[in-house]
mmCIF file of C-alpha atoms in Angstrom:
data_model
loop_
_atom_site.group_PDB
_atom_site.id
_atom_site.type_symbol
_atom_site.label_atom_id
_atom_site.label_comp_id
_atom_site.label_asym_id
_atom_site.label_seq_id
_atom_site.Cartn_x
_atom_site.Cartn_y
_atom_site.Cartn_z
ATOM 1 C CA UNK C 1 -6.979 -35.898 -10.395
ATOM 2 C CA UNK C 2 -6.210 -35.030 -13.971
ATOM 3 C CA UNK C 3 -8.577 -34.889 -16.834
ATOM 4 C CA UNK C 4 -7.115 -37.773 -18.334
ATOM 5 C CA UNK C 5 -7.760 -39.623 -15.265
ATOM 6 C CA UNK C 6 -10.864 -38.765 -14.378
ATOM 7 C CA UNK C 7 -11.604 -39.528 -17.991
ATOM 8 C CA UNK C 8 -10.677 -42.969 -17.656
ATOM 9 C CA UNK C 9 -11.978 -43.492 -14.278
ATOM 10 C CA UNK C 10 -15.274 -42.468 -15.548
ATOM 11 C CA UNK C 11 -14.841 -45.287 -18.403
ATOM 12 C CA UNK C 12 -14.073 -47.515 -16.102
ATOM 13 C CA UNK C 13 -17.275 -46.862 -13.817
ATOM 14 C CA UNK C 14 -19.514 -47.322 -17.358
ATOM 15 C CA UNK C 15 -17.864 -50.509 -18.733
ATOM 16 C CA UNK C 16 -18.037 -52.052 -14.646
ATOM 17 C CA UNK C 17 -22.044 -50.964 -14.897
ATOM 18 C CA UNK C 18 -22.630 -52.543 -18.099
ATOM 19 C CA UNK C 19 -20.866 -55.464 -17.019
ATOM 20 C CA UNK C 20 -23.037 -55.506 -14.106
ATOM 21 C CA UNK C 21 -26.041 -55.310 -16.174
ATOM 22 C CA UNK C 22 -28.094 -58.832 -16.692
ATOM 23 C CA UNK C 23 -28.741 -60.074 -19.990
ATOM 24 C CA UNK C 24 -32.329 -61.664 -20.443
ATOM 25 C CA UNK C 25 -32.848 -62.684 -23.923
ATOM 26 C CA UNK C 26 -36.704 -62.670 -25.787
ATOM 27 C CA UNK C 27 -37.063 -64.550 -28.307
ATOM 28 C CA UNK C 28 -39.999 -62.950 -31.010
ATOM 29 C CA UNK C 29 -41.403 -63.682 -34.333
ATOM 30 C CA UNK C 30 -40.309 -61.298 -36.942
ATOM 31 C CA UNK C 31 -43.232 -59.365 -36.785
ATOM 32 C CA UNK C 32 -42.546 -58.201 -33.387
ATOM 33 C CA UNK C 33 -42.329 -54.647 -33.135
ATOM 34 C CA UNK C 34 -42.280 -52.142 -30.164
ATOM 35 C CA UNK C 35 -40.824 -48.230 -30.232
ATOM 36 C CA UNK C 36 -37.544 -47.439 -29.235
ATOM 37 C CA UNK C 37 -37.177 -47.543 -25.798
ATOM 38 C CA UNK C 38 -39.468 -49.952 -25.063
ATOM 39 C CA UNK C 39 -37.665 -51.628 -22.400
ATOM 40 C CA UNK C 40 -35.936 -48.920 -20.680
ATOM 41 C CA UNK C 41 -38.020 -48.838 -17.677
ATOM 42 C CA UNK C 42 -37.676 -52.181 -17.427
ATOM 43 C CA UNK C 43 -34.138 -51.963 -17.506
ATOM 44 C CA UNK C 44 -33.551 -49.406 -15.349
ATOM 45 C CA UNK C 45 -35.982 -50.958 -12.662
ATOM 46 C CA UNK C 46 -34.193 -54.181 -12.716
ATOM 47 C CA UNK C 47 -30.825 -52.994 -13.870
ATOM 48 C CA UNK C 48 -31.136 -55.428 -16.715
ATOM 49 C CA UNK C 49 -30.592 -55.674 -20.694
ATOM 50 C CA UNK C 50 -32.824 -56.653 -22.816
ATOM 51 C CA UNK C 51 -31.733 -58.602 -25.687
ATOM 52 C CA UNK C 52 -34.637 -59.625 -28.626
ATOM 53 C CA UNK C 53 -34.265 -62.286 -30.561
ATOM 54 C CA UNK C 54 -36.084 -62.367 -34.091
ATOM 55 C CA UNK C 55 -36.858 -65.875 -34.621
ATOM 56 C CA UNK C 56 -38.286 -66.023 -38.428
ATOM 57 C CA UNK C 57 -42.102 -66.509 -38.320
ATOM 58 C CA UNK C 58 -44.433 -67.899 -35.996
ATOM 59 C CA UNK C 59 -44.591 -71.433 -36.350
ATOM 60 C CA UNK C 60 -40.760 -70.981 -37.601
ATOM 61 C CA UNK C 61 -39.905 -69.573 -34.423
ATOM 62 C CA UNK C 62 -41.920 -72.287 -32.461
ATOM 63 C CA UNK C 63 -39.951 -75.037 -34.477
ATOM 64 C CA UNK C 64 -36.370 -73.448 -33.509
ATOM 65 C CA UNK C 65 -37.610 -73.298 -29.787
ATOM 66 C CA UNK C 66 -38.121 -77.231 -30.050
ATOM 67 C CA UNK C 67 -35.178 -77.865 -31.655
ATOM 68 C CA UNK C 68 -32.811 -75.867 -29.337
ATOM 69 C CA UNK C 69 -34.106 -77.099 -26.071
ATOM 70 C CA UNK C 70 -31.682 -78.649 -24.761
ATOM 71 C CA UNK C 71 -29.866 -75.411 -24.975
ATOM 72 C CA UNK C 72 -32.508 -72.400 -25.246
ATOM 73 C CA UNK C 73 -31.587 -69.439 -27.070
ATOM 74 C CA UNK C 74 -33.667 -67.170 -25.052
ATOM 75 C CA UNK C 75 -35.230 -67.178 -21.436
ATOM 76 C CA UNK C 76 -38.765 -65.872 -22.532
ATOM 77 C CA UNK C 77 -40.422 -66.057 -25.821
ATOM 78 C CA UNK C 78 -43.010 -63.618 -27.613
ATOM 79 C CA UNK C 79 -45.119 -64.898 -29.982
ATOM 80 C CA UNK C 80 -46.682 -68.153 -29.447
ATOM 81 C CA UNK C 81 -50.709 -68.077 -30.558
ATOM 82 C CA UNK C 82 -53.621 -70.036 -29.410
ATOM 83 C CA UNK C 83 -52.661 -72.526 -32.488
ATOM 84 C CA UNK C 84 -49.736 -73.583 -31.711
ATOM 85 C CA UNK C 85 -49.243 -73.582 -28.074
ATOM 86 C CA UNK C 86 -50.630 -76.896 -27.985
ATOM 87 C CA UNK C 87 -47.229 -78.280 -29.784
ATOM 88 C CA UNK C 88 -45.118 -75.520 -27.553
ATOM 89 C CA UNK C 89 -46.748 -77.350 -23.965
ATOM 90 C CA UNK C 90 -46.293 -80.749 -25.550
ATOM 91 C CA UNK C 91 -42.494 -80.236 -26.360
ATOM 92 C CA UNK C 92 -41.493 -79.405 -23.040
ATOM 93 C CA UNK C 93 -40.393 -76.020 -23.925
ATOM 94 C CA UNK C 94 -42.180 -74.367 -21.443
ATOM 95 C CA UNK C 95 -41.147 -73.820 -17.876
ATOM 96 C CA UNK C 96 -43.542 -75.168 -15.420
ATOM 97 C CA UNK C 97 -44.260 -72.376 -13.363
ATOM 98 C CA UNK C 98 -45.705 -68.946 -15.552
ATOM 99 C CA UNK C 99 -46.458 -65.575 -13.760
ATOM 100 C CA UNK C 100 -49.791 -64.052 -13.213
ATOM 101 C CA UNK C 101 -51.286 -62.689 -15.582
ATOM 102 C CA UNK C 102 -53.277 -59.147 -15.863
ATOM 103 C CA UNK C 103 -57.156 -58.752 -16.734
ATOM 104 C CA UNK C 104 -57.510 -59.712 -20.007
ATOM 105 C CA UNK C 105 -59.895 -59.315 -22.776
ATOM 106 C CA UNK C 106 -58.565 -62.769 -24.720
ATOM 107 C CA UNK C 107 -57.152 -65.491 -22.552
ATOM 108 C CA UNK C 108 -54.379 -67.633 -23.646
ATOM 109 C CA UNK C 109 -54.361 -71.450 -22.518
ATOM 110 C CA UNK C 110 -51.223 -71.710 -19.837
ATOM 111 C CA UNK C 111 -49.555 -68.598 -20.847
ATOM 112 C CA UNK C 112 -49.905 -64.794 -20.177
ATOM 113 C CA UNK C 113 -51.686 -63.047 -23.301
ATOM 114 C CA UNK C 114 -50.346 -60.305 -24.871
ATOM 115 C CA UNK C 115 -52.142 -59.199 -27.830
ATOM 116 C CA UNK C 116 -55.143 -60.824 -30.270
ATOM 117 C CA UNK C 117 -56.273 -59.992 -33.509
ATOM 118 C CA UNK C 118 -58.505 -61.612 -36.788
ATOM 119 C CA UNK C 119 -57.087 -63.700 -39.108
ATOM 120 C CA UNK C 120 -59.232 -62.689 -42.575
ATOM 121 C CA UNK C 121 -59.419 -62.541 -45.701
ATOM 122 C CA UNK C 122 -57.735 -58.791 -47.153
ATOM 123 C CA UNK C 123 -58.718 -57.410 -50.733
ATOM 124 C CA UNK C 124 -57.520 -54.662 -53.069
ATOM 125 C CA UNK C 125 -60.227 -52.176 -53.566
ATOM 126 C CA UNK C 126 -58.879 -50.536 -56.183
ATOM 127 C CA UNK C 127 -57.631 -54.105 -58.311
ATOM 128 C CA UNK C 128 -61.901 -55.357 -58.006
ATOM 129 C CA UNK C 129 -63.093 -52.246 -59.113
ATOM 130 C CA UNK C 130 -60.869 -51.623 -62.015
ATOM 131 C CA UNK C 131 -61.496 -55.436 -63.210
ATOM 132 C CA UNK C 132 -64.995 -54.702 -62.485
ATOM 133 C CA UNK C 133 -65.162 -58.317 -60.537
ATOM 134 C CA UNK C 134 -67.313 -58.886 -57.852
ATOM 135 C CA UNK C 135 -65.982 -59.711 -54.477
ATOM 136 C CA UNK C 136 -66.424 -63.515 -53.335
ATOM 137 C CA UNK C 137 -68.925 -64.381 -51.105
ATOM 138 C CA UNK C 138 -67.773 -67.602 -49.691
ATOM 139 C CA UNK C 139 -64.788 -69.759 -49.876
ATOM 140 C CA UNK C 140 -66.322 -71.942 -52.580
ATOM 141 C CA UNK C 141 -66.197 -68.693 -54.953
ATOM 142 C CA UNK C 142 -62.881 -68.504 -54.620
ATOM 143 C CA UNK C 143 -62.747 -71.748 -56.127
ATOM 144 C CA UNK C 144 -64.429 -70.472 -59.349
ATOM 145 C CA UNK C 145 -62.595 -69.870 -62.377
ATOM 146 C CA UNK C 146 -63.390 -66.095 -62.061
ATOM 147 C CA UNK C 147 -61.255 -66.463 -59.313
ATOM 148 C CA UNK C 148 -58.241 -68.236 -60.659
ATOM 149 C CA UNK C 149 -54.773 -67.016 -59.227
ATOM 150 C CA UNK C 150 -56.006 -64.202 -57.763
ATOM 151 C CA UNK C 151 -55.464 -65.653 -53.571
ATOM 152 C CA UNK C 152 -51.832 -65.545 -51.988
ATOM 153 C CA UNK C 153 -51.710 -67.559 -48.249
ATOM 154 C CA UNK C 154 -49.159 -68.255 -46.224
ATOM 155 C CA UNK C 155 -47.882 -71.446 -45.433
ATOM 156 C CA UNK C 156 -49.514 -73.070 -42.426
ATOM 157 C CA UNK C 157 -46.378 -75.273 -41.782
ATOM 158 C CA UNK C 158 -44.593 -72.157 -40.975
ATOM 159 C CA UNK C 159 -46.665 -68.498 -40.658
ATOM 160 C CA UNK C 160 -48.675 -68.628 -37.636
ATOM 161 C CA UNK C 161 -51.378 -66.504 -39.562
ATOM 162 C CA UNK C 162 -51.295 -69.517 -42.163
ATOM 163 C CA UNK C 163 -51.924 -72.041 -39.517
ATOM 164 C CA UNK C 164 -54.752 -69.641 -38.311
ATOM 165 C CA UNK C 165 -56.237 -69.510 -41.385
ATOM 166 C CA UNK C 166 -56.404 -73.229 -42.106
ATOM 167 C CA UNK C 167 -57.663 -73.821 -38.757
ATOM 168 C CA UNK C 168 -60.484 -71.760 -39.212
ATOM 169 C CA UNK C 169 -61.434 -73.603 -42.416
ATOM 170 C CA UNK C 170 -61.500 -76.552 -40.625
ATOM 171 C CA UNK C 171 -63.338 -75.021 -37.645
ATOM 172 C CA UNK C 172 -66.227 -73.456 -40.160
ATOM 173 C CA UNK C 173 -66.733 -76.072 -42.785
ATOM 174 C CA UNK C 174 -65.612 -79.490 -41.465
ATOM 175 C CA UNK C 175 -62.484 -81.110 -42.016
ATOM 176 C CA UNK C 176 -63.376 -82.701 -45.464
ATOM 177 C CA UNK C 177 -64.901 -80.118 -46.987
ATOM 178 C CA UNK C 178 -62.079 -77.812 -46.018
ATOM 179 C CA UNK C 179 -59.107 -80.387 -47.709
ATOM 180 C CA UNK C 180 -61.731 -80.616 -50.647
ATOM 181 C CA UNK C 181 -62.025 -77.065 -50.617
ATOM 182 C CA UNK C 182 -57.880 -76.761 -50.907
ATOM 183 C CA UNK C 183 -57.636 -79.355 -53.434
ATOM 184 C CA UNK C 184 -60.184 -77.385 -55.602
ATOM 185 C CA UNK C 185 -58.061 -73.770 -54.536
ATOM 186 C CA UNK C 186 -54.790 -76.013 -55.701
ATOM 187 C CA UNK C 187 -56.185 -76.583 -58.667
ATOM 188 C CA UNK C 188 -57.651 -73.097 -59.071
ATOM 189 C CA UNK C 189 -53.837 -70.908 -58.261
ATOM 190 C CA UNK C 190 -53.602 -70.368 -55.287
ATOM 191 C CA UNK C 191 -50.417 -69.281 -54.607
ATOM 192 C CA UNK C 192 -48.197 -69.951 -51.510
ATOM 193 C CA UNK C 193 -45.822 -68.067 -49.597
ATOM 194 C CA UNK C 194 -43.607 -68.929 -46.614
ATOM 195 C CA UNK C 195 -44.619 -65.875 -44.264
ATOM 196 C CA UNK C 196 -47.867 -63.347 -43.868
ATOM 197 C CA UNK C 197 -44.971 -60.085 -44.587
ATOM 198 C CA UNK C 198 -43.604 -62.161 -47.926
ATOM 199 C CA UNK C 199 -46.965 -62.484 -49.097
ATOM 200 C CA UNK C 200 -48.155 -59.037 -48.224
ATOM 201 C CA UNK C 201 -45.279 -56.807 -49.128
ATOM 202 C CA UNK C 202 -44.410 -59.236 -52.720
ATOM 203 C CA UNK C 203 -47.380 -60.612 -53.369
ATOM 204 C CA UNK C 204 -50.178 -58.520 -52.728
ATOM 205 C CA UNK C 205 -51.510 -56.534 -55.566
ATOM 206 C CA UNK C 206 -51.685 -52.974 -52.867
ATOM 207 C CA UNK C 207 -48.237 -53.923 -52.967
ATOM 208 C CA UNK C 208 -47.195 -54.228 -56.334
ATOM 209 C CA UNK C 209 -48.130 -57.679 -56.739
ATOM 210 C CA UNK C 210 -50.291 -59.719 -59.015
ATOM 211 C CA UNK C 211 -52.879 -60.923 -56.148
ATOM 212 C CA UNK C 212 -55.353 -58.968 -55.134
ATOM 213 C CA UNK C 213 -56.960 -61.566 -52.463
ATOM 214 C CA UNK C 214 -54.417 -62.033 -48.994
ATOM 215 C CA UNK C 215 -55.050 -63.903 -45.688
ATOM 216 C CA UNK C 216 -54.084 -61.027 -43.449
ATOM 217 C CA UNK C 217 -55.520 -59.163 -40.753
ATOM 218 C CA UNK C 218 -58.538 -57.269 -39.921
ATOM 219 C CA UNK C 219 -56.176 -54.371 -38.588
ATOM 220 C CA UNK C 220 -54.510 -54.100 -42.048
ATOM 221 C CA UNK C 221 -56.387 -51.908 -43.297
ATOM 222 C CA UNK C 222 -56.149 -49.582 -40.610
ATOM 223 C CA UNK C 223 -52.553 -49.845 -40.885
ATOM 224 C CA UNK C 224 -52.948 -48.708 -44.724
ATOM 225 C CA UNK C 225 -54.405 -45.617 -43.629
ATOM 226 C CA UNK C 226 -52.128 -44.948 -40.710
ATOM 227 C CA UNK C 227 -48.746 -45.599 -42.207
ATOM 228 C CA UNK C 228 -50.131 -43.436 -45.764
ATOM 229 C CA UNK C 229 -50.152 -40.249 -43.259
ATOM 230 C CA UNK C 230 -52.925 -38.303 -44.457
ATOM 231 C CA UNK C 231 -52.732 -40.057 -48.251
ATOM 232 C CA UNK C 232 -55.740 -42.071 -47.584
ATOM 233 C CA UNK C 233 -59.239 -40.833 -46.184
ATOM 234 C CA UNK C 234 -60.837 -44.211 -46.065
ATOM 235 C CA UNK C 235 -58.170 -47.756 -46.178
ATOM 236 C CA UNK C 236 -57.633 -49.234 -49.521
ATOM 237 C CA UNK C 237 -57.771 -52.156 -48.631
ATOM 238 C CA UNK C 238 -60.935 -54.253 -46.992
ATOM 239 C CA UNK C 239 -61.722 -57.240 -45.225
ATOM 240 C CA UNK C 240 -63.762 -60.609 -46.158
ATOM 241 C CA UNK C 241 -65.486 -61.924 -43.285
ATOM 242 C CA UNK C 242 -66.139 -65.613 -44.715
ATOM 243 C CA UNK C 243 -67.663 -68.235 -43.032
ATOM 244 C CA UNK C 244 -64.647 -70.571 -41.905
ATOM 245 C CA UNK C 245 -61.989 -67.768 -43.146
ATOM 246 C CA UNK C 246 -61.919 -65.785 -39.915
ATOM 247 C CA UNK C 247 -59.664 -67.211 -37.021
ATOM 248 C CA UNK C 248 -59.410 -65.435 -33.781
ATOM 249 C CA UNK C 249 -55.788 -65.151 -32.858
ATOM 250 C CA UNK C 250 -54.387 -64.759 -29.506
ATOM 251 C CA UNK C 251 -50.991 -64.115 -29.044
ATOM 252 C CA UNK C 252 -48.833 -64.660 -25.499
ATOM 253 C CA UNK C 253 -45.682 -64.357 -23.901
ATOM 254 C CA UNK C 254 -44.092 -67.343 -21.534
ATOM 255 C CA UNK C 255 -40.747 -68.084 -19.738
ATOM 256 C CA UNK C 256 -38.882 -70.653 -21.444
ATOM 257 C CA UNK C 257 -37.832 -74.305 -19.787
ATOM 258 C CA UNK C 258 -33.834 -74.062 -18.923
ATOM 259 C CA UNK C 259 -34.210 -69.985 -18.388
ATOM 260 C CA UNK C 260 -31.033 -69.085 -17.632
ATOM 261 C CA UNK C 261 -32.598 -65.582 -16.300
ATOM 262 C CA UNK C 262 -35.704 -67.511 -14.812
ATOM 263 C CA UNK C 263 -37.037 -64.779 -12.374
ATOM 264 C CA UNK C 264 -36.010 -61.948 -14.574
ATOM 265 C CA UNK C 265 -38.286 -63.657 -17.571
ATOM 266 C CA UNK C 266 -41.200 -64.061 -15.738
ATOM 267 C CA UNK C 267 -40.876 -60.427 -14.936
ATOM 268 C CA UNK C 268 -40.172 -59.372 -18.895
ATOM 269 C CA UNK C 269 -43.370 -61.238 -19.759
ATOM 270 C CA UNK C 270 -45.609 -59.620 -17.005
ATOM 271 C CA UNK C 271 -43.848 -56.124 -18.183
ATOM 272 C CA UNK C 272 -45.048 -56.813 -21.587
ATOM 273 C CA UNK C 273 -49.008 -56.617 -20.540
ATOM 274 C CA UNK C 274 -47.850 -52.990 -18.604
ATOM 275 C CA UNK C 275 -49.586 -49.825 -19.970
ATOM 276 C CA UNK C 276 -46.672 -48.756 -21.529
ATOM 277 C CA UNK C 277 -46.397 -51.820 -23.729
ATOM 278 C CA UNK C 278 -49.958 -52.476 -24.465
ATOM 279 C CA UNK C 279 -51.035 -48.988 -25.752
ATOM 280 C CA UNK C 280 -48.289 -49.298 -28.206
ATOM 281 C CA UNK C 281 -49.279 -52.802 -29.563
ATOM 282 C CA UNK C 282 -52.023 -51.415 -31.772
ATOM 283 C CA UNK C 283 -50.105 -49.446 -33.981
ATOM 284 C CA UNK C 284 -46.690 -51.100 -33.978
ATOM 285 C CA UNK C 285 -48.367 -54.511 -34.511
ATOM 286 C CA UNK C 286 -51.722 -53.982 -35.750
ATOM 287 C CA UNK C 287 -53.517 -56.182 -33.464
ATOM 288 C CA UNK C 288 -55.769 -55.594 -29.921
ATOM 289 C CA UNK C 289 -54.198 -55.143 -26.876
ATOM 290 C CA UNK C 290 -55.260 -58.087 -24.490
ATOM 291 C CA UNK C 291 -55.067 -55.889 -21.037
ATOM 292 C CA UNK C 292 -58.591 -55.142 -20.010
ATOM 293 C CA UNK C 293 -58.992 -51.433 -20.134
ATOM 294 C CA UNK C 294 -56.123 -49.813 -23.082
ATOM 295 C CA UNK C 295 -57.365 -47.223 -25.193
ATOM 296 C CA UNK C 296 -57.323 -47.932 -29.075
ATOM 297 C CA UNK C 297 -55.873 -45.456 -30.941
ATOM 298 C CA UNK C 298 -58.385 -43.194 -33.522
ATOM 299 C CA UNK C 299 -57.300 -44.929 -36.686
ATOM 300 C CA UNK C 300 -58.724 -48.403 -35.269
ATOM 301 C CA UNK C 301 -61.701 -47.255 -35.978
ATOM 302 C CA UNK C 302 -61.346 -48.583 -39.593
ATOM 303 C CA UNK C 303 -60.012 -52.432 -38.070
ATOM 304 C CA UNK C 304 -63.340 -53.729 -38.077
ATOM 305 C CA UNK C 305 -63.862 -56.599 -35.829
ATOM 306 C CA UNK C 306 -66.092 -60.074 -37.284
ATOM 307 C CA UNK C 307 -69.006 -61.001 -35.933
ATOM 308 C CA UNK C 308 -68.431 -64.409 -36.230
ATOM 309 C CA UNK C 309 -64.993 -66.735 -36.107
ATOM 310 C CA UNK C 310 -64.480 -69.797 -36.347
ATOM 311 C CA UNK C 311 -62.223 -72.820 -34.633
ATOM 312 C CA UNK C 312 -62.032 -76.574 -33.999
ATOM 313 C CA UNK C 313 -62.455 -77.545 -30.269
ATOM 314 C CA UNK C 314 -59.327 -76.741 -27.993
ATOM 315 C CA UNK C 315 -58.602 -80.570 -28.157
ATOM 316 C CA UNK C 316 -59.022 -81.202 -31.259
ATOM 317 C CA UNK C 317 -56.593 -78.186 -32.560
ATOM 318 C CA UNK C 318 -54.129 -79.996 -30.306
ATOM 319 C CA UNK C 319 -54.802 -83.245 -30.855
ATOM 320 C CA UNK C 320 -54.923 -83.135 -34.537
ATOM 321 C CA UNK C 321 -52.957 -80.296 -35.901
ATOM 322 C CA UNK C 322 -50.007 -81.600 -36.789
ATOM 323 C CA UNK C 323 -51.747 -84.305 -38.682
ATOM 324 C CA UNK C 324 -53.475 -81.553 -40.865
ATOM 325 C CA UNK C 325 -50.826 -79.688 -41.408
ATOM 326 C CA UNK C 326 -49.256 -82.238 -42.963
ATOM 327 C CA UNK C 327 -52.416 -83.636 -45.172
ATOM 328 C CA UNK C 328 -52.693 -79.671 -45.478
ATOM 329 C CA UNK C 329 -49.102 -80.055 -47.005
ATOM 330 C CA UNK C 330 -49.848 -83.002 -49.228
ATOM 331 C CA UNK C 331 -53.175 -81.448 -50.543
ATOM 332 C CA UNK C 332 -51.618 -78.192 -52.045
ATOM 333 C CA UNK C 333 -48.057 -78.669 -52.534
ATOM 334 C CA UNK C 334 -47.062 -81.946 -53.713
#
């Protein structure tokens, strides 16, 4: 055999191989982030391709899964949260039948969990001292004209972190005092944004911005310090742990209804609670891993973790979210 055909017989081995590979397709939120060659075990054990699907934000992402149905755009999905699942069981989108999950340290309802973190309040260290303004110590402060157009949040209709924030002002002081809480924010600047990344990476003094007060994460700051490689001994950036501004979030991982790659699915979402996946959710995503028993990396030591959150009842979250969202809606933007 010559080298030219040995050449192309060797192409023609690679392109039957790849054509013998499996697509199965995971749909994500757009912060979704793993390291290169995340999936190549998982390919290689079940001679498979993985194909991720950013899907806008969290609630975003939820919304497109509902809408395509009928015809789903991905076999498994990453992403969907202990606020929203409620809408993703009641819409059908779900297959019937999830795989087993791992020991977990936060439990999903229904779906194996991948990942949790706290939904807080994040503030610019350096923007309070230079102003010389004290930091809030409830949500009513923020309310006070000392405070005016100085908070950036992110839409609850769409950003999952959003939703997670509004649900913990519901959970922590009522559900009238929380809408009379927004009204007075509305009427105070507060400013909103469609996504957690738009508000922290535009809007967010740290950032460049003109707001020093985010919802965000508890891991952010952590993240500040990791990503300024050696720039930062201590994060610039803190945490408010408010009463009825800290959500637990718990993020999960399911096989979609109408899978076209059912069986291979069920296996991507068990291979996302594997070692290999877990110990790199902390600092690709800045949030917990939910397997019982992964090490945290060094630089978690500055993610503090709350004391307190707070939450309506399971049923009432399902029940009556959509309902709030929308009087959420009406309250501060129209």
């Amino acid at each position: 055999m010559n080298t030219k055909t040995l050449s192309a017989a060797l192409l023609l081995a690679f392109a039957a191989h790849a054509a013998a590979q499996t697509e199965v397709r995971l749909a994500v939120h757009g912060s979704f982030s793993l390291p290169k060659g995340a999936f190549a075990a998982f390919e290689k054990a079940n001679h498979a391709k993985v194909s991720v699907i950013k899907v806008g934000s969290g609630n975003e992402m939820l919304n497109k899964l509902v809408l395509s149905k009928a015809r789903p755009i991905a076999d498994a999905v990453y992403g969907l949260d202990n606020t929203n699942i409620g809408k993703a069981r009641q819409s059908g989108i779900l297959a019937a039948k999830q795989p087993a999950s791992a020991p977990l340290n936060a439990a999903m309802p229904a779906i194996p969990a991948v990942d949790y973190g706290y939904v807080v309040l994040n503030y610019d260290k350096k923007w309070f001292a230079q102003k010389k303004l004290p930091l809030p110590q409830s949500l009513q402060d923020l309310a006070k004209p000392a405070y005016k157009d100085l908070l950036v949040v992110p839409n609850p209709a769409t950003s999952s972190p959003g939703l997670a924030f509004l649900m913990a002002n519901i959970g922590g002081l009522g559900e009238e005092s929380a809408f009379k809480w927004w009204a007075d924010m509305r009427k105070n600047g507060v400013k909103t944004a469609k996504g957690w990344s738009e508000a922290y990476y535009t809007d967010f003094s740290h950032n460049g911005g003109s707001r020093p007060l985010i919802v965000g994460y508890a891991a952010s700051p952590a993240a500040e310090v990791f990503f300024g490689k050696g720039k930062y001994s201590v994060p610039p950036t803190g945490n408010l742990f408010l009463k009825g501004g800290v959500f637990k979030q718990v993020e999960g991982a399911a096989v979609l209804n109408g899978a076209k790659q059912g069986a291979l699915a069920a296996k991507l979402v068990q291979y996302l609670q594997s070692p290999a996946v877990q110990k790199s959710v902390p600092t690709e995503m800045w949030v917990y891993p939910a397997v019982k028993g992964t090490p945290l990396p060094k630089v978690f030591e500055f993610a503090q973790t709350p004391k307190q959150t707070d939450s309506p009842s399971r049923s009432d979250l399902d029940a009556k979210q959509k309902a709030w969202v929308q009087r959420w809606t009406k309250t501060v933007l129209r």
